[in-house]
PDB file of C-alpha atoms in Angstrom:
ATOM      1  CA  UNK X 446      -9.163 -38.973  29.296  1.00 88.00           C
ATOM      2  CA  UNK X 447      -6.693 -39.865  26.571  1.00 93.00           C
ATOM      3  CA  UNK X 448      -4.219 -42.688  27.341  1.00 97.00           C
ATOM      4  CA  UNK X 449      -1.165 -43.524  25.374  1.00 98.00           C
ATOM      5  CA  UNK X 450       0.987 -46.583  25.222  1.00 98.00           C
ATOM      6  CA  UNK X 451       4.117 -47.158  23.491  1.00 98.00           C
ATOM      7  CA  UNK X 452       5.250 -50.419  21.882  1.00 98.00           C
ATOM      8  CA  UNK X 453       7.970 -51.749  19.682  1.00 98.00           C
ATOM      9  CA  UNK X 454      11.448 -53.355  19.726  1.00 97.00           C
ATOM     10  CA  UNK X 455      13.621 -52.636  22.730  1.00 96.00           C
ATOM     11  CA  UNK X 456      16.798 -53.378  20.752  1.00 98.00           C
ATOM     12  CA  UNK X 457      17.820 -51.976  17.338  1.00 98.00           C
ATOM     13  CA  UNK X 458      21.121 -52.663  15.446  1.00 98.00           C
ATOM     14  CA  UNK X 459      23.204 -49.626  14.410  1.00 98.00           C
ATOM     15  CA  UNK X 460      22.386 -48.254  10.915  1.00 97.00           C
ATOM     16  CA  UNK X 461      18.916 -49.801  11.068  1.00 98.00           C
ATOM     17  CA  UNK X 462      15.570 -48.079  11.452  1.00 98.00           C
ATOM     18  CA  UNK X 463      13.970 -47.819  14.800  1.00 98.00           C
ATOM     19  CA  UNK X 464      10.185 -48.160  14.609  1.00 98.00           C
ATOM     20  CA  UNK X 465       7.806 -47.469  17.359  1.00 98.00           C
ATOM     21  CA  UNK X 466       3.955 -47.334  17.716  1.00 98.00           C
ATOM     22  CA  UNK X 467       1.740 -45.230  20.204  1.00 98.00           C
ATOM     23  CA  UNK X 468      -1.780 -46.623  20.709  1.00 98.00           C
ATOM     24  CA  UNK X 469      -4.226 -44.139  21.839  1.00 97.00           C
ATOM     25  CA  UNK X 470      -7.459 -44.800  23.982  1.00 97.00           C
ATOM     26  CA  UNK X 471     -10.001 -42.478  25.275  1.00 94.00           C
ATOM     27  CA  UNK X 472     -10.323 -40.307  22.006  1.00 92.00           C
ATOM     28  CA  UNK X 473     -10.085 -40.931  18.330  1.00 91.00           C
ATOM     29  CA  UNK X 474      -6.911 -39.968  16.708  1.00 92.00           C
ATOM     30  CA  UNK X 475      -9.075 -39.047  13.722  1.00 87.00           C
ATOM     31  CA  UNK X 476     -10.811 -36.261  15.764  1.00 80.00           C
ATOM     32  CA  UNK X 477      -7.927 -33.795  14.801  1.00 85.00           C
ATOM     33  CA  UNK X 478      -8.173 -32.298  18.443  1.00 90.00           C
ATOM     34  CA  UNK X 479      -4.615 -33.153  19.372  1.00 94.00           C
ATOM     35  CA  UNK X 480      -0.968 -32.904  18.448  1.00 95.00           C
ATOM     36  CA  UNK X 481       0.590 -36.262  18.722  1.00 96.00           C
ATOM     37  CA  UNK X 482       4.202 -36.118  19.569  1.00 97.00           C
ATOM     38  CA  UNK X 483       7.234 -38.158  20.073  1.00 98.00           C
ATOM     39  CA  UNK X 484       9.745 -37.139  22.754  1.00 98.00           C
ATOM     40  CA  UNK X 485      12.962 -38.994  23.885  1.00 98.00           C
ATOM     41  CA  UNK X 486      15.161 -39.010  27.115  1.00 98.00           C
ATOM     42  CA  UNK X 487      18.692 -40.626  27.000  1.00 98.00           C
ATOM     43  CA  UNK X 488      19.473 -42.231  30.402  1.00 97.00           C
ATOM     44  CA  UNK X 489      20.288 -39.499  32.997  1.00 96.00           C
ATOM     45  CA  UNK X 490      19.628 -36.730  30.535  1.00 97.00           C
ATOM     46  CA  UNK X 491      16.847 -34.194  29.553  1.00 97.00           C
ATOM     47  CA  UNK X 492      13.944 -34.341  27.181  1.00 98.00           C
ATOM     48  CA  UNK X 493      14.218 -33.819  23.494  1.00 98.00           C
ATOM     49  CA  UNK X 494      11.141 -33.367  21.152  1.00 98.00           C
ATOM     50  CA  UNK X 495      11.415 -35.404  18.038  1.00 98.00           C
ATOM     51  CA  UNK X 496       8.329 -34.201  16.267  1.00 98.00           C
ATOM     52  CA  UNK X 497       4.577 -34.190  15.888  1.00 97.00           C
ATOM     53  CA  UNK X 498       1.674 -35.149  13.599  1.00 96.00           C
ATOM     54  CA  UNK X 499      -1.745 -33.604  13.497  1.00 94.00           C
ATOM     55  CA  UNK X 500      -4.837 -33.285  11.320  1.00 90.00           C
ATOM     56  CA  UNK X 501      -3.769 -36.869  10.136  1.00 89.00           C
ATOM     57  CA  UNK X 502      -1.021 -35.842   7.760  1.00 92.00           C
ATOM     58  CA  UNK X 503       0.487 -32.612   8.875  1.00 95.00           C
ATOM     59  CA  UNK X 504       3.975 -32.937  10.506  1.00 97.00           C
ATOM     60  CA  UNK X 505       6.571 -30.900  12.237  1.00 97.00           C
ATOM     61  CA  UNK X 506      10.038 -32.384  13.028  1.00 98.00           C
ATOM     62  CA  UNK X 507      12.865 -31.279  15.111  1.00 98.00           C
ATOM     63  CA  UNK X 508      15.501 -29.793  12.679  1.00 98.00           C
ATOM     64  CA  UNK X 509      18.256 -31.898  14.367  1.00 97.00           C
ATOM     65  CA  UNK X 510      16.591 -35.023  13.451  1.00 98.00           C
ATOM     66  CA  UNK X 511      14.406 -34.081  10.492  1.00 97.00           C
ATOM     67  CA  UNK X 512      16.379 -35.916   7.683  1.00 97.00           C
ATOM     68  CA  UNK X 513      15.911 -39.277   9.607  1.00 98.00           C
ATOM     69  CA  UNK X 514      12.348 -38.928  11.133  1.00 98.00           C
ATOM     70  CA  UNK X 515       8.956 -39.955   9.846  1.00 98.00           C
ATOM     71  CA  UNK X 516       5.736 -39.823  11.907  1.00 98.00           C
ATOM     72  CA  UNK X 517       2.606 -41.097  10.583  1.00 97.00           C
ATOM     73  CA  UNK X 518      -1.020 -41.939  11.706  1.00 96.00           C
ATOM     74  CA  UNK X 519      -3.046 -45.250  11.355  1.00 96.00           C
ATOM     75  CA  UNK X 520      -6.638 -44.116  11.992  1.00 94.00           C
ATOM     76  CA  UNK X 521      -7.958 -47.638  11.601  1.00 95.00           C
ATOM     77  CA  UNK X 522      -5.898 -48.802  14.756  1.00 96.00           C
ATOM     78  CA  UNK X 523      -6.125 -45.502  16.543  1.00 96.00           C
ATOM     79  CA  UNK X 524      -2.209 -45.277  16.491  1.00 97.00           C
ATOM     80  CA  UNK X 525       0.620 -43.095  15.436  1.00 97.00           C
ATOM     81  CA  UNK X 526       4.094 -44.279  14.648  1.00 98.00           C
ATOM     82  CA  UNK X 527       7.725 -43.092  14.638  1.00 98.00           C
ATOM     83  CA  UNK X 528      10.442 -44.226  12.229  1.00 98.00           C
ATOM     84  CA  UNK X 529      14.048 -43.115  12.975  1.00 98.00           C
ATOM     85  CA  UNK X 530      16.468 -44.162  10.345  1.00 98.00           C
ATOM     86  CA  UNK X 531      20.171 -44.902  10.282  1.00 98.00           C
ATOM     87  CA  UNK X 532      20.319 -45.105  14.156  1.00 98.00           C
ATOM     88  CA  UNK X 533      23.523 -45.036  16.136  1.00 98.00           C
ATOM     89  CA  UNK X 534      24.257 -45.519  19.906  1.00 98.00           C
ATOM     90  CA  UNK X 535      23.275 -41.809  20.406  1.00 98.00           C
ATOM     91  CA  UNK X 536      19.735 -42.748  19.679  1.00 98.00           C
ATOM     92  CA  UNK X 537      19.498 -45.043  22.693  1.00 98.00           C
ATOM     93  CA  UNK X 538      16.936 -43.557  24.930  1.00 98.00           C
ATOM     94  CA  UNK X 539      13.441 -43.849  26.521  1.00 98.00           C
ATOM     95  CA  UNK X 540      10.913 -42.728  23.852  1.00 98.00           C
ATOM     96  CA  UNK X 541       7.741 -41.261  24.979  1.00 98.00           C
ATOM     97  CA  UNK X 542       4.526 -40.446  23.052  1.00 98.00           C
ATOM     98  CA  UNK X 543       2.659 -37.522  24.167  1.00 98.00           C
ATOM     99  CA  UNK X 544      -0.473 -35.416  23.336  1.00 96.00           C
ATOM    100  CA  UNK X 545      -1.343 -31.831  23.428  1.00 95.00           C
ATOM    101  CA  UNK X 546      -4.654 -30.173  22.821  1.00 93.00           C
ATOM    102  CA  UNK X 547      -4.674 -28.314  19.608  1.00 90.00           C
ATOM    103  CA  UNK X 548      -7.730 -26.088  20.465  1.00 85.00           C
ATOM    104  CA  UNK X 549      -6.715 -24.546  23.744  1.00 79.00           C
ATOM    105  CA  UNK X 550      -3.643 -25.426  25.711  1.00 78.00           C
ATOM    106  CA  UNK X 551      -0.830 -26.860  23.629  1.00 91.00           C
ATOM    107  CA  UNK X 552       1.247 -28.382  26.461  1.00 95.00           C
ATOM    108  CA  UNK X 553       1.984 -31.983  26.786  1.00 97.00           C
ATOM    109  CA  UNK X 554      -1.013 -32.944  29.015  1.00 95.00           C
ATOM    110  CA  UNK X 555      -0.844 -36.851  28.426  1.00 96.00           C
ATOM    111  CA  UNK X 556       2.165 -39.113  28.223  1.00 98.00           C
ATOM    112  CA  UNK X 557       2.824 -42.797  27.624  1.00 98.00           C
ATOM    113  CA  UNK X 558       4.784 -44.621  30.055  1.00 98.00           C
ATOM    114  CA  UNK X 559       7.882 -44.661  27.760  1.00 98.00           C
ATOM    115  CA  UNK X 560       9.860 -47.411  26.143  1.00 98.00           C
ATOM    116  CA  UNK X 561      13.522 -48.028  26.306  1.00 98.00           C
ATOM    117  CA  UNK X 562      15.095 -48.458  22.887  1.00 98.00           C
ATOM    118  CA  UNK X 563      18.733 -49.561  22.999  1.00 98.00           C
ATOM    119  CA  UNK X 564      20.901 -49.286  19.887  1.00 98.00           C
ATOM    120  CA  UNK X 565      23.456 -51.956  19.838  1.00 97.00           C
ATOM    121  CA  UNK X 566      24.800 -54.720  17.675  1.00 96.00           C
TER     122      UNK X 566
ATOM    123  CA  UNK H 928      15.306 -22.923  18.212  1.00 97.00           C
ATOM    124  CA  UNK H 929      14.351 -21.345  21.537  1.00 98.00           C
ATOM    125  CA  UNK H 930      16.770 -22.369  24.228  1.00 98.00           C
ATOM    126  CA  UNK H 931      15.653 -22.869  27.697  1.00 98.00           C
ATOM    127  CA  UNK H 932      18.115 -22.554  30.513  1.00 98.00           C
ATOM    128  CA  UNK H 933      17.071 -23.589  34.128  1.00 98.00           C
ATOM    129  CA  UNK H 934      18.858 -22.744  37.270  1.00 97.00           C
ATOM    130  CA  UNK H 935      20.168 -24.182  39.481  1.00 97.00           C
ATOM    131  CA  UNK H 936      20.814 -27.571  38.108  1.00 98.00           C
ATOM    132  CA  UNK H 937      20.178 -29.112  41.618  1.00 98.00           C
ATOM    133  CA  UNK H 938      18.991 -27.790  44.938  1.00 97.00           C
ATOM    134  CA  UNK H 939      18.654 -29.380  48.359  1.00 98.00           C
ATOM    135  CA  UNK H 940      15.829 -27.920  50.542  1.00 97.00           C
ATOM    136  CA  UNK H 941      14.616 -28.879  53.972  1.00 98.00           C
ATOM    137  CA  UNK H 942      11.223 -30.356  54.557  1.00 98.00           C
ATOM    138  CA  UNK H 943       8.563 -27.450  54.828  1.00 98.00           C
ATOM    139  CA  UNK H 944      11.016 -24.991  53.308  1.00 98.00           C
ATOM    140  CA  UNK H 945      10.526 -23.154  49.856  1.00 98.00           C
ATOM    141  CA  UNK H 946      12.128 -24.305  46.751  1.00 98.00           C
ATOM    142  CA  UNK H 947      12.631 -21.999  43.764  1.00 98.00           C
ATOM    143  CA  UNK H 948      13.562 -22.986  40.272  1.00 98.00           C
ATOM    144  CA  UNK H 949      14.277 -20.446  37.506  1.00 98.00           C
ATOM    145  CA  UNK H 950      13.762 -20.732  33.727  1.00 98.00           C
ATOM    146  CA  UNK H 951      15.116 -18.408  31.235  1.00 98.00           C
ATOM    147  CA  UNK H 952      14.245 -18.515  27.404  1.00 98.00           C
ATOM    148  CA  UNK H 953      16.526 -17.240  24.701  1.00 98.00           C
ATOM    149  CA  UNK H 954      13.624 -15.290  23.237  1.00 98.00           C
ATOM    150  CA  UNK H 955      10.220 -14.222  24.375  1.00 97.00           C
ATOM    151  CA  UNK H 956       7.637 -16.963  24.633  1.00 97.00           C
ATOM    152  CA  UNK H 957       4.785 -14.508  25.228  1.00 95.00           C
ATOM    153  CA  UNK H 958       2.369 -13.411  22.650  1.00 90.00           C
ATOM    154  CA  UNK H 959       1.247  -9.709  23.093  1.00 87.00           C
ATOM    155  CA  UNK H 960      -1.924 -10.402  21.215  1.00 90.00           C
ATOM    156  CA  UNK H 961      -3.427 -12.584  23.995  1.00 90.00           C
ATOM    157  CA  UNK H 962      -0.939 -11.753  26.844  1.00 91.00           C
ATOM    158  CA  UNK H 963      -0.236 -15.421  27.361  1.00 95.00           C
ATOM    159  CA  UNK H 964       3.072 -17.141  28.233  1.00 96.00           C
ATOM    160  CA  UNK H 965       3.626 -20.226  26.295  1.00 96.00           C
ATOM    161  CA  UNK H 966       5.432 -22.061  29.045  1.00 97.00           C
ATOM    162  CA  UNK H 967       4.812 -25.121  31.111  1.00 98.00           C
ATOM    163  CA  UNK H 968       6.453 -26.928  34.021  1.00 98.00           C
ATOM    164  CA  UNK H 969       6.635 -30.665  34.514  1.00 98.00           C
ATOM    165  CA  UNK H 970       7.761 -32.868  37.225  1.00 98.00           C
ATOM    166  CA  UNK H 971       9.388 -36.271  36.605  1.00 98.00           C
ATOM    167  CA  UNK H 972      10.022 -38.857  39.197  1.00 98.00           C
ATOM    168  CA  UNK H 973      12.413 -41.786  38.710  1.00 96.00           C
ATOM    169  CA  UNK H 974      10.933 -44.499  36.223  1.00 96.00           C
ATOM    170  CA  UNK H 975       7.971 -42.276  35.344  1.00 98.00           C
ATOM    171  CA  UNK H 976       7.105 -39.973  32.461  1.00 98.00           C
ATOM    172  CA  UNK H 977       6.881 -36.287  33.005  1.00 98.00           C
ATOM    173  CA  UNK H 978       3.804 -34.814  34.643  1.00 98.00           C
ATOM    174  CA  UNK H 979       2.526 -31.378  33.908  1.00 97.00           C
ATOM    175  CA  UNK H 980       2.309 -29.148  36.849  1.00 98.00           C
ATOM    176  CA  UNK H 981       1.651 -25.625  35.331  1.00 98.00           C
ATOM    177  CA  UNK H 982       0.881 -24.314  31.970  1.00 97.00           C
ATOM    178  CA  UNK H 983       0.452 -20.758  30.615  1.00 96.00           C
ATOM    179  CA  UNK H 984       3.305 -20.235  33.151  1.00 97.00           C
ATOM    180  CA  UNK H 985       0.948 -20.126  36.142  1.00 97.00           C
ATOM    181  CA  UNK H 986      -2.101 -22.233  35.695  1.00 97.00           C
ATOM    182  CA  UNK H 987      -2.132 -25.221  37.812  1.00 97.00           C
ATOM    183  CA  UNK H 988      -3.154 -28.493  36.070  1.00 96.00           C
ATOM    184  CA  UNK H 989      -6.148 -30.214  37.730  1.00 95.00           C
ATOM    185  CA  UNK H 990      -5.230 -32.127  40.843  1.00 97.00           C
ATOM    186  CA  UNK H 991      -1.793 -30.381  41.497  1.00 98.00           C
ATOM    187  CA  UNK H 992      -1.388 -29.193  45.021  1.00 98.00           C
ATOM    188  CA  UNK H 993      -1.405 -25.517  45.524  1.00 97.00           C
ATOM    189  CA  UNK H 994       2.069 -25.394  47.108  1.00 98.00           C
ATOM    190  CA  UNK H 995       3.216 -25.378  43.398  1.00 98.00           C
ATOM    191  CA  UNK H 996       3.089 -21.912  41.770  1.00 98.00           C
ATOM    192  CA  UNK H 997       4.505 -20.344  38.711  1.00 98.00           C
ATOM    193  CA  UNK H 998       5.128 -16.684  37.829  1.00 98.00           C
ATOM    194  CA  UNK H 999       7.137 -14.784  35.173  1.00 97.00           C
ATOM    195  CA  UNK H1000       6.594 -13.483  31.688  1.00 96.00           C
ATOM    196  CA  UNK H1001       8.551 -12.881  28.456  1.00 96.00           C
ATOM    197  CA  UNK H1002      11.867 -14.716  29.051  1.00 98.00           C
ATOM    198  CA  UNK H1003      12.049 -15.211  32.768  1.00 98.00           C
ATOM    199  CA  UNK H1004      10.003 -17.677  34.812  1.00 98.00           C
ATOM    200  CA  UNK H1005       9.954 -19.156  38.100  1.00 98.00           C
ATOM    201  CA  UNK H1006       8.463 -22.349  39.620  1.00 98.00           C
ATOM    202  CA  UNK H1007       8.013 -22.323  43.433  1.00 98.00           C
ATOM    203  CA  UNK H1008       7.231 -25.049  45.845  1.00 98.00           C
ATOM    204  CA  UNK H1009       6.131 -23.182  48.864  1.00 98.00           C
ATOM    205  CA  UNK H1010       6.532 -25.971  51.444  1.00 98.00           C
ATOM    206  CA  UNK H1011       8.631 -28.916  50.288  1.00 98.00           C
ATOM    207  CA  UNK H1012       7.239 -32.344  50.902  1.00 98.00           C
ATOM    208  CA  UNK H1013       9.010 -35.624  50.586  1.00 98.00           C
ATOM    209  CA  UNK H1014       7.025 -36.599  47.574  1.00 98.00           C
ATOM    210  CA  UNK H1015       8.253 -33.474  45.694  1.00 98.00           C
ATOM    211  CA  UNK H1016      11.820 -35.096  45.223  1.00 98.00           C
ATOM    212  CA  UNK H1017      12.001 -35.200  41.427  1.00 98.00           C
ATOM    213  CA  UNK H1018      13.484 -33.405  38.446  1.00 98.00           C
ATOM    214  CA  UNK H1019      11.602 -30.469  37.266  1.00 98.00           C
ATOM    215  CA  UNK H1020      11.503 -29.179  33.560  1.00 98.00           C
ATOM    216  CA  UNK H1021      10.347 -25.976  32.054  1.00 98.00           C
ATOM    217  CA  UNK H1022       9.124 -26.332  28.361  1.00 98.00           C
ATOM    218  CA  UNK H1023       8.118 -23.767  25.750  1.00 98.00           C
ATOM    219  CA  UNK H1024       5.244 -24.253  23.493  1.00 96.00           C
ATOM    220  CA  UNK H1025       5.498 -20.869  21.594  1.00 95.00           C
ATOM    221  CA  UNK H1026       6.949 -22.501  18.586  1.00 95.00           C
ATOM    222  CA  UNK H1027       8.383 -25.531  17.188  1.00 95.00           C
ATOM    223  CA  UNK H1028      10.855 -27.288  17.771  1.00 97.00           C
ATOM    224  CA  UNK H1029       9.447 -27.544  21.249  1.00 97.00           C
ATOM    225  CA  UNK H1030      12.159 -27.247  23.707  1.00 98.00           C
ATOM    226  CA  UNK H1031      12.738 -28.171  27.292  1.00 98.00           C
ATOM    227  CA  UNK H1032      15.227 -26.902  30.018  1.00 98.00           C
ATOM    228  CA  UNK H1033      17.870 -29.224  31.091  1.00 98.00           C
ATOM    229  CA  UNK H1034      16.088 -30.005  34.307  1.00 98.00           C
ATOM    230  CA  UNK H1035      16.636 -29.120  37.983  1.00 98.00           C
ATOM    231  CA  UNK H1036      16.897 -31.910  40.536  1.00 98.00           C
ATOM    232  CA  UNK H1037      15.134 -31.197  43.880  1.00 98.00           C
ATOM    233  CA  UNK H1038      16.352 -33.140  46.870  1.00 98.00           C
ATOM    234  CA  UNK H1039      15.629 -33.099  50.518  1.00 98.00           C
ATOM    235  CA  UNK H1040      18.382 -31.488  52.771  1.00 96.00           C
TER     236      UNK H1040
END
């Protein structure tokens, strides 16, 4: 059973880069069996898919954020990370990491608990 | 992007009664090659991450009560809670995994009448 846990700063200043990490347990991120995604949710609003990484280096990003997003994997720590640059107040949200099975089902089966990131000076 | 539109935005149902949520996609999320609908339904309670209820539009995730069912194909889908329980109060989202970017409906809030 895959388990995910987000970590990182809860407060980021405008124009800076938001950096979050998702630690994976229960499976190896190097196994290439999963899509590893980031999803965010502003308070009281819906879910927005940010992007994903799979096969260690392949990525897909939401075109609405693509110019500011980088997702990467650290196999030595069994983690994947999100970097979102030039943040504004509109990037304030709960950020979730989630996994989807690449081989069969593709839906988001496992989710982290989420981490609230506030963009404010 | 595939736009997912849910209706209604909210509904209030008496305990033990049926709740029905609709989800419409801006293009088909079904592949004719395998006859599968690339659509999932999630339940989100306050302060918690979403939890998958159904995938392939109608397959229940392990452990999900059988009062939750899904139907539909192509662009029109439905989530039905056959007999609403107090613990079903939540926001429900549909999501397509037909292509990227993955997209979600805006959510439907289910409350007790």
